[in-house]
Coordinates of C-alpha atoms and ligand atoms in Angstrom, one line a residue:
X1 CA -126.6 -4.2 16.3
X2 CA -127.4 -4.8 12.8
X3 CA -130.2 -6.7 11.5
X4 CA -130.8 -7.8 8.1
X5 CA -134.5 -8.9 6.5
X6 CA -133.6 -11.1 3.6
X7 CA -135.7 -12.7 0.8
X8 CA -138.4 -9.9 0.7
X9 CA -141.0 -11.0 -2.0
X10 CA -142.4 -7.7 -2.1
X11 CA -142.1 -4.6 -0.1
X12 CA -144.9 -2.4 0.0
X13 CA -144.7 1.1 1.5
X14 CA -146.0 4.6 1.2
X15 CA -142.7 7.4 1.3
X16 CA -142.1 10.6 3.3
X17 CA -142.7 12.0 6.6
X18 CA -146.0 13.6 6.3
X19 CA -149.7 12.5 5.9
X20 CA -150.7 11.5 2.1
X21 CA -153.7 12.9 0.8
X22 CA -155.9 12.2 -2.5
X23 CA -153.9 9.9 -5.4
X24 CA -150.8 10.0 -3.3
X25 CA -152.4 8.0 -0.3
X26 CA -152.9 5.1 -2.8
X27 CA -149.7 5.2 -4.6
X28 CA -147.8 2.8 -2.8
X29 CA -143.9 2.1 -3.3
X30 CA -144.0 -1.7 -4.3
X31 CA -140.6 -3.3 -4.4
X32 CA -139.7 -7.6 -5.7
X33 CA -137.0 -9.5 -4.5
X34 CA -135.9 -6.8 -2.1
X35 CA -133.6 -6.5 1.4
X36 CA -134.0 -4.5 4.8
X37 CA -130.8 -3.4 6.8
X38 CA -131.7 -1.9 10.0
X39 CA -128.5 -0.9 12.5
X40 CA -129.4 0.1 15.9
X41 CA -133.0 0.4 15.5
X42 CA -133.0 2.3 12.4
X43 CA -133.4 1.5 8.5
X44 CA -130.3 2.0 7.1
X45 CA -130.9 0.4 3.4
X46 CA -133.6 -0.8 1.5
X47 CA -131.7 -3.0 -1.4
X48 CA -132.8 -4.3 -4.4
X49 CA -132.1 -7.7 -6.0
X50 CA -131.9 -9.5 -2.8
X51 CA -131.6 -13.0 -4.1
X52 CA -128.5 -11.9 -6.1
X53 CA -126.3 -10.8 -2.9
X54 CA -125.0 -12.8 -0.4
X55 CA -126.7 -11.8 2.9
X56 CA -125.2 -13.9 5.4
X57 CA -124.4 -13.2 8.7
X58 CA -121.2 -12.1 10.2
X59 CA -120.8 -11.5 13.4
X60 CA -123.2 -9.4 15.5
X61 CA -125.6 -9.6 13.0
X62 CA -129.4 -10.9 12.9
X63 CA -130.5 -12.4 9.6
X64 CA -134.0 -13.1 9.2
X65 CA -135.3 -14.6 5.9
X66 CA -139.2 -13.4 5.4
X67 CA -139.1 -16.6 3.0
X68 CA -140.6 -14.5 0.1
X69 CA -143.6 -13.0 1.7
X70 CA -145.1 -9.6 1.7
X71 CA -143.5 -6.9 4.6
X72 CA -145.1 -3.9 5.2
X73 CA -144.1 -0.9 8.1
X74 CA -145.3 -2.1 11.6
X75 CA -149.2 -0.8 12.0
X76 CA -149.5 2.6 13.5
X77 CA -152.9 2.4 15.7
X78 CA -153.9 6.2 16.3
X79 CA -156.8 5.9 18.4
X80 CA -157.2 3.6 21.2
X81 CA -158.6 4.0 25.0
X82 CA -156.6 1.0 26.1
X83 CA -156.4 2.2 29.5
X84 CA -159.1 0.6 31.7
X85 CA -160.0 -1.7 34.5
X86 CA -162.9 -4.2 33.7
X87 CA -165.0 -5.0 31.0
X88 CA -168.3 -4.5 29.6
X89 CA -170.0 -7.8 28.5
X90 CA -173.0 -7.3 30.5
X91 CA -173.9 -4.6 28.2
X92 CA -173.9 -7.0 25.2
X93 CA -177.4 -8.0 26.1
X94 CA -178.6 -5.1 26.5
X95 CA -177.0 -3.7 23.0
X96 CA -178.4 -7.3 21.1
X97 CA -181.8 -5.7 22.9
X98 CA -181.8 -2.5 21.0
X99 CA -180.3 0.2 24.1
X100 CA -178.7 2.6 22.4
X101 CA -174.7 3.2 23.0
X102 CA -175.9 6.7 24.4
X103 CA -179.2 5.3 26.3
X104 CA -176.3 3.3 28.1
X105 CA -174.4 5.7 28.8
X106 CA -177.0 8.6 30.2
X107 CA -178.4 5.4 32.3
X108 CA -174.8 5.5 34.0
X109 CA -173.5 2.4 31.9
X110 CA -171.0 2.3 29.5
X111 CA -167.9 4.9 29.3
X112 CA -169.4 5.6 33.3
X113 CA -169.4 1.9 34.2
X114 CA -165.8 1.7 33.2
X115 CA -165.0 4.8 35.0
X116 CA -166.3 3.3 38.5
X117 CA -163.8 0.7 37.8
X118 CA -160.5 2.7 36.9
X119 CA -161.4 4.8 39.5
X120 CA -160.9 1.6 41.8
X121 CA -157.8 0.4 40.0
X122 CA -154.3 1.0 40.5
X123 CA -151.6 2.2 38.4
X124 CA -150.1 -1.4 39.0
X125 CA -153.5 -2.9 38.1
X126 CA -154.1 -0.5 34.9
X127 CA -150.5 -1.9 33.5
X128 CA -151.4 -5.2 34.2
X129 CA -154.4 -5.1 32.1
X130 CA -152.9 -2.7 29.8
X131 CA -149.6 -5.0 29.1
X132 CA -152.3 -7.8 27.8
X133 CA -154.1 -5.6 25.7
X134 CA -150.5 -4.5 23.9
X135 CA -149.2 -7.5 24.0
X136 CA -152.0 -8.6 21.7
X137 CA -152.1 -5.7 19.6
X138 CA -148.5 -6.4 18.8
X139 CA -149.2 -10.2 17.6
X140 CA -151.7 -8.3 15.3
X141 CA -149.1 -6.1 14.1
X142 CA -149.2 -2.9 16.2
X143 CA -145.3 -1.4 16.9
X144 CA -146.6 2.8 17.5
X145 CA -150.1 3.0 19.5
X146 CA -151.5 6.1 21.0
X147 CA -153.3 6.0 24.4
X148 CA -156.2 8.2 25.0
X149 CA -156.6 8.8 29.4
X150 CA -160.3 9.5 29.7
X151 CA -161.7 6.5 32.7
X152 CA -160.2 8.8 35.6
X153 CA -162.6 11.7 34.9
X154 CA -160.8 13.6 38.5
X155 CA -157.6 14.9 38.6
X156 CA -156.1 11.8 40.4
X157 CA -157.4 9.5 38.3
X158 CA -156.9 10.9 35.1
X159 CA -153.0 11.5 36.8
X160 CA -152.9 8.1 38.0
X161 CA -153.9 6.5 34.1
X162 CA -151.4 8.5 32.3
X163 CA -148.9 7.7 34.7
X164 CA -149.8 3.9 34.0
X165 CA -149.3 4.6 30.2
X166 CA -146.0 6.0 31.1
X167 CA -145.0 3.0 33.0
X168 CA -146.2 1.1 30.2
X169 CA -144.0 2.6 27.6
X170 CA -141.0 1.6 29.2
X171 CA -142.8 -2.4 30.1
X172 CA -143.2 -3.9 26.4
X173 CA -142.0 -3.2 22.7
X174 CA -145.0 -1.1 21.5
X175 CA -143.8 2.8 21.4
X176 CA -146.9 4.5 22.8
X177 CA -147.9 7.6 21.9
X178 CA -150.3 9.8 24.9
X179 CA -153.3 11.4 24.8
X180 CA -154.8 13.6 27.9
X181 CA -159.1 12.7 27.8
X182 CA -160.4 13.9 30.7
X183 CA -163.4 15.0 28.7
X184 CA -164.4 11.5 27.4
X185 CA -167.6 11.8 29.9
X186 CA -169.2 14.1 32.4
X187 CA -169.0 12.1 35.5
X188 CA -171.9 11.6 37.7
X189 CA -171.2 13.6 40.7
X190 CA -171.5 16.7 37.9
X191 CA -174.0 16.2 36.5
X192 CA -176.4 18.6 34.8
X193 CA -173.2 20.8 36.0
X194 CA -171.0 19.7 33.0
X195 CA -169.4 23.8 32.3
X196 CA -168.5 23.4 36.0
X197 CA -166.5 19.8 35.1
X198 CA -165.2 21.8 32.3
X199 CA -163.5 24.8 34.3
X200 CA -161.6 21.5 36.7
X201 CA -160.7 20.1 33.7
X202 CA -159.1 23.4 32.3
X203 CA -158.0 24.3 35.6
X204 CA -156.8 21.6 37.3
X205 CA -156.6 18.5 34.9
X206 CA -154.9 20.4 32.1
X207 CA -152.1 21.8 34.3
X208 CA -151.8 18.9 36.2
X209 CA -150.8 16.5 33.3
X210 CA -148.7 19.6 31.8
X211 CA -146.3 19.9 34.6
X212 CA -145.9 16.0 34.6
X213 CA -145.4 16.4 30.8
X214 CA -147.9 13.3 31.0
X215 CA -149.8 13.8 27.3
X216 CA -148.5 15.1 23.7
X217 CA -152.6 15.5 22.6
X218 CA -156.0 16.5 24.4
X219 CA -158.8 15.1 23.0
X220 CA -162.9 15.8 23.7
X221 CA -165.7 13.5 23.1
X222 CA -167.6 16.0 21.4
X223 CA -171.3 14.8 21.2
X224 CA -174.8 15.2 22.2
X225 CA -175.1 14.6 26.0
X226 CA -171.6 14.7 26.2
X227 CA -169.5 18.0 25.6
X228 CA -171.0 20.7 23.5
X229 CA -168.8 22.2 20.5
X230 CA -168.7 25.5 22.7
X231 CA -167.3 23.5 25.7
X232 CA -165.1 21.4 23.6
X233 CA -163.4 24.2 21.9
X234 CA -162.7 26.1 25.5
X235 CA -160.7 22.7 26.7
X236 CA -158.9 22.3 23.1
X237 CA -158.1 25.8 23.2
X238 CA -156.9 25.6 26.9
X239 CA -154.9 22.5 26.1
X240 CA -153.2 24.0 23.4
X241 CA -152.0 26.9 25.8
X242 CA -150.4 24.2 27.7
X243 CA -148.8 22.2 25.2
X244 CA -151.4 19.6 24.0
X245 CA -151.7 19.6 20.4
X246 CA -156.1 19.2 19.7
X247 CA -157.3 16.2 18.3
X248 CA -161.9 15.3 18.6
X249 CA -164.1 12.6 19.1
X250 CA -166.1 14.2 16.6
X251 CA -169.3 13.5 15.1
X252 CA -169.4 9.9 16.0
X253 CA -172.9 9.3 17.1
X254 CA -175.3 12.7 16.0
X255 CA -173.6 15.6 13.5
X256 CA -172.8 18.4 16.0
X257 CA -170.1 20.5 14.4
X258 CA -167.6 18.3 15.5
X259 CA -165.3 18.4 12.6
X260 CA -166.0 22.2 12.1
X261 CA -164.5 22.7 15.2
X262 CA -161.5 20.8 14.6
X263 CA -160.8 22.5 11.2
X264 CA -161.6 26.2 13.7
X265 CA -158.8 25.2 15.9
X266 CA -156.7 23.4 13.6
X267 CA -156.3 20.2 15.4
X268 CA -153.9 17.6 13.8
X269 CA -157.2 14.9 13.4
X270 CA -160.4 14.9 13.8
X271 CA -161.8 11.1 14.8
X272 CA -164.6 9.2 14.3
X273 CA -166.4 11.7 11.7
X274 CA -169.1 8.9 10.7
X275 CA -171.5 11.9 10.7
X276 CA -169.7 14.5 9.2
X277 CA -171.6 16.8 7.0
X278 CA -170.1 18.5 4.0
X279 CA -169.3 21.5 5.6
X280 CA -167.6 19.6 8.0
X281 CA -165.5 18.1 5.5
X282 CA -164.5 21.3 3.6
X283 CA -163.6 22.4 7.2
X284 CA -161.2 19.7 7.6
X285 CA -159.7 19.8 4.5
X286 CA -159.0 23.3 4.5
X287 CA -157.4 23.5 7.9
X288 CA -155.5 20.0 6.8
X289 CA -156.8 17.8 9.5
X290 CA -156.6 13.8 9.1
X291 CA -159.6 12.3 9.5
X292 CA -158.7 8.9 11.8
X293 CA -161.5 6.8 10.9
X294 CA -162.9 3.4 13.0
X295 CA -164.7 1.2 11.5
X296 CA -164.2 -1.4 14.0
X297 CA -166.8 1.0 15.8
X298 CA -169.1 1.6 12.7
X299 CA -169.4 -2.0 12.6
X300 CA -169.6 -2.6 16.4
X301 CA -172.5 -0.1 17.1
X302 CA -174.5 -0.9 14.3
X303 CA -173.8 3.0 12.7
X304 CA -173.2 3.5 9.1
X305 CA -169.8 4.0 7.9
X306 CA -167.5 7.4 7.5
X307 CA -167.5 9.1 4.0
X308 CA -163.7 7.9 3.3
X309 CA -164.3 8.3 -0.3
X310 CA -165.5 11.8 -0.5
X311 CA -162.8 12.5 2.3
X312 CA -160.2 11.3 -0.2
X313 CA -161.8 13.3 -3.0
X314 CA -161.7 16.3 -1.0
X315 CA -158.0 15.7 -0.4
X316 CA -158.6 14.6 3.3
X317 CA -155.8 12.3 4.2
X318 CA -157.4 9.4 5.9
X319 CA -156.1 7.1 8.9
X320 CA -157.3 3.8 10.0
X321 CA -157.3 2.9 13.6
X322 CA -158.9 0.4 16.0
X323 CA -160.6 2.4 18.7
X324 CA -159.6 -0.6 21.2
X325 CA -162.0 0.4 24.1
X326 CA -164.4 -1.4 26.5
X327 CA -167.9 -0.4 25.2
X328 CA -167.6 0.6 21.5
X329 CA -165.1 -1.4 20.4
X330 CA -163.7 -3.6 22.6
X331 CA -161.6 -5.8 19.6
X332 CA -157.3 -4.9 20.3
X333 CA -156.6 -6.7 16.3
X334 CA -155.9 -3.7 13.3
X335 CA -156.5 -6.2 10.7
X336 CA -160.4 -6.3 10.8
X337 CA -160.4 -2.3 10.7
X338 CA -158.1 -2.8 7.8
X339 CA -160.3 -5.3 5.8
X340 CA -163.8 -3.2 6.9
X341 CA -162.2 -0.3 5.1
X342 CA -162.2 -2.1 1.9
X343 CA -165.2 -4.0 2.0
X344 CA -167.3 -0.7 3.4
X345 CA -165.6 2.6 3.2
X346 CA -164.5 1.1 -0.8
X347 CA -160.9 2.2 0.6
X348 CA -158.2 0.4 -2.1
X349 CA -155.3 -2.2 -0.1
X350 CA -152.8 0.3 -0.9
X351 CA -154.9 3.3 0.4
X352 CA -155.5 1.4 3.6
X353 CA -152.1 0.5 4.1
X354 CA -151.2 4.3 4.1
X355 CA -154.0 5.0 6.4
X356 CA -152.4 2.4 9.2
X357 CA -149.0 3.4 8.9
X358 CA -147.9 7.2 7.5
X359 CA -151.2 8.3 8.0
X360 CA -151.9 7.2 11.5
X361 CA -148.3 7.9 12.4
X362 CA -148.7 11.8 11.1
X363 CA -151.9 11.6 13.0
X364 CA -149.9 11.4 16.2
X365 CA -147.1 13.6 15.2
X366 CA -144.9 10.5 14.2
X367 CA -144.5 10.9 10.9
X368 CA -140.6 11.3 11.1
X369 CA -140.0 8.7 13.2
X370 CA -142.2 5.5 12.0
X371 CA -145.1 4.9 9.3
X372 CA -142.7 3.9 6.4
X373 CA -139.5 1.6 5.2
X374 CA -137.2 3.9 4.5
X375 CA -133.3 4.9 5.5
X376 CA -133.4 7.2 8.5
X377 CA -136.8 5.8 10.0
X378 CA -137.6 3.4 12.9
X379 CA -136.9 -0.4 11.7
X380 CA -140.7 -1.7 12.3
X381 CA -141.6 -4.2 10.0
X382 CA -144.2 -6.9 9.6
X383 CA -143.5 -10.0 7.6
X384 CA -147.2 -11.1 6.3
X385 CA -148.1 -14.8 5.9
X386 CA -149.5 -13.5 2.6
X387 CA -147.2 -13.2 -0.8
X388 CA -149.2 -9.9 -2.1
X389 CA -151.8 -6.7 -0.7
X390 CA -154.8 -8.4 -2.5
X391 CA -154.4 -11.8 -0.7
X392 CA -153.9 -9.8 3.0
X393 CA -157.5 -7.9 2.4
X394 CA -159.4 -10.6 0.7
X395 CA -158.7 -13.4 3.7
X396 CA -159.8 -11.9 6.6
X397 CA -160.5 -13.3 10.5
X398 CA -157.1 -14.9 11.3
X399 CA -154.4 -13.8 12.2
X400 CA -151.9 -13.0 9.0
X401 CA -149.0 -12.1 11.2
X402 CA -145.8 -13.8 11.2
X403 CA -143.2 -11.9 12.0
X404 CA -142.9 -8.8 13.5
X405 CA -139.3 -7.0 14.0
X406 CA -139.5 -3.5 16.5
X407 CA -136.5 -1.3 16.5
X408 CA -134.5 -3.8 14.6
X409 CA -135.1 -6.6 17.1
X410 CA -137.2 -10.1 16.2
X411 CA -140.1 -9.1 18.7
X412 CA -142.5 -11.9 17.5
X413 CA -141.8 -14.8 15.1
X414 CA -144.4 -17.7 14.5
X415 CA -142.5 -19.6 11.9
Ligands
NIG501 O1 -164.3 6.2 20.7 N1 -166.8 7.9 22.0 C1 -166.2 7.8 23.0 N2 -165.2 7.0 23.3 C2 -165.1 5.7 22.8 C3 -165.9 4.7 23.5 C4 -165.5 4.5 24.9 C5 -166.4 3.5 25.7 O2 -167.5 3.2 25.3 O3 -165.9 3.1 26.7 C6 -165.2 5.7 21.3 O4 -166.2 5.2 20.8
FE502 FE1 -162.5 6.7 20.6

């Protein structure tokens, strides 16, 4: 099946297959009056003077005119929790009240509320709710999401939810990328006995989800009152005997050592980061980590903002990504991530638009596959209701989606 995108206005896209770092993460590839051919799924030409050939269909062919607008790659969301049963709007109050995000949590609220619920669920019921959540992240322009486990919190559970991201994979258009979390939270029948949660989860969870070759990464929510940097690094280091490639929750809420410990065991990104300390940052950047930054969460919990700049400076390469979870975050859209990271972390349009595709694909070890319009990569493109990159960051709240094409197919089209 071949598909042609005609009429391109301008095609903006970072190049390569591996995360950009300092000036390159801002040095976009912007093309005018340009053409897409995609065959079987993947991007076989990216012309130039588009309105000078005749692009017409023959047979067995897809012609869709993006009418002059601005395409970019389809977004590449590298950190969500999208796998949960319930909500969490009665802590809303209690958030507008002052409670803390960890208050609520060590009072058994907030990731703990959502685990009494999953725990309840089925797999059926986790990819009911699961297929709504992605079937609104791809209106927003989401085509490559990764899904963190992490509201199981016992082996069955945390089995039962990244079987329910497998079954969702195969469900709905979005390629989903899986993470193994069964240290988001130290559940309540351990605790004050969280190094004893710690030895099930290396013991049992970790070879559990191996054998059903269930997760790519294993991720820890390393904080205060959560996992300790010593406890986080013996899970890392046990995933990565199994398989898992490390990535951390990492200095989200207090600065723990977080991002030192992802630069000790070299895990491909370190998350969060919004209280990263400098040594923290040389860490990362000498062990090449990418920092995935949220600033749908920044914003959300009231916290100040991730040092992107002085992340860039130090040749950091920096993803965006939603976060899409229950308690800090509960928003599915990449777009107001993407318009926060101008307006607060002083990101550029182009820089951001690296950090949601090539960035956040090489965050998830996608880098070959998606994050960029080029021959030989996944054909996932958006079609913007928006003729240039100022114009998509400066009008922000709605929507600016109108077409989105996944694998060469016309997977959403709201002209
Ligand atoms: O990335 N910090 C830990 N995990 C999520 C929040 C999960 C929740 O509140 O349900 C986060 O912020
Ligand atoms: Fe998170």
């Amino acid at each position: 099946m071949r598909t042609i995108i005609k009429n391109i206005g301008l095609l903006a896209t970072a190049k390569g297959t591996a995360a950009l770092r300092g000036e390159a993460q801002g040095a976009l590839q912007m093309t005018m009056d340009t053409y897409v051919v995609i065959e079987n799924g993947i991007i076989v030409e990216v012309g130039a003077n588009a309105s000078t050939k005749d692009l017409f269909a023959a047979t067995g062919e897809n012609v869709v005119d993006a009418q002059g607008l601005l395409v970019t790659p389809g977004l590449v969301d590298a950190h969500t929790h999208l796998i949960f049963a319930g909500w969490r709007q009665h802590e809303f109050a209690l958030k507008l009240q002052g409670m803390s995000y960890l208050d609520i949590l060590a009072a058994g609220g907030g990731i703990i509320s959502s685990v009494n619920n999953t725990r309840k669920a089925s797999v059926a019921d986790l990819v009911t709710q699961g297929k709504t959540a992605l079937s609104t992240m791809l209106e927003y322009g989401t085509t490559t999401c990764e899904v963190k486990s992490g509201y199981g919190l016992t082996v069955a559970d945390e089995i039962k939810s990244l079987r329910a991201i497998r079954e969702l994979a195969t469900l709905q258009p979005v390629d989903l990328v899986p993470t193994f979390m069964g240290a988001h939270a130290v559940p309540p029948e351990f605790k004050e006995r969280s190094d004893d949660y710690v030895r099930l989860v290396c013991q049992e969870m970790i070879p559990a989800v191996a054998r059903e070759k269930l997760a790519e990464f294993c991720d820890v929510f390393c904080e205060q009152g959560v996992f300790s940097v010593e406890q986080a690094a013996k899970i890392l280091e046990c995933g990565l005997r199994y398989g898992l490639m490390p990535k951390v929750h990492a200095d989200e809420i207090t600065s723990l050592g977080g991002a030192e410990l992802a630069g000790r065991v070299k895990a491909i990104s370190a998350e969060h980061l919004i209280h990263a300390d400098d040594a923290g940052l040389t860490a990362l950047a000498e062990a090449g980590v990418i920092a995935v930054l949220l600033p749908g969460t920044s914003f959300y919990l009231g916290e100040s903002f991730a040092r992107a700049r002085d992340m860039m400076d130090k040749g950091i390469p920096v993803a965006i990504a939603s976060d899409f979870n229950p308690g800090s975050c509960p928003n599915e859209s990449l777009q107001i991530p993407m318009n926060i990271a101008c307006l607060k972390y002083r990101m550029t349009p182009e820089e951001v638009i690296t950090a949601v595709t090539l960035n956040g694909a090489a965050a998830i070890n996608r880098a070959h596959f998606c994050g960029s319009i080029e021959p030989g990569k996944q054909g996932d493109l958006i079609i913007w209701n928006a003729k240039d990159l100022p114009f998509l960051f400066y009008h922000w709240g709605p929507n600016q989606v109108r077409t989105v094409i996944k694998n060469g197919h016309l997977v959403l089209n709201k002209c």
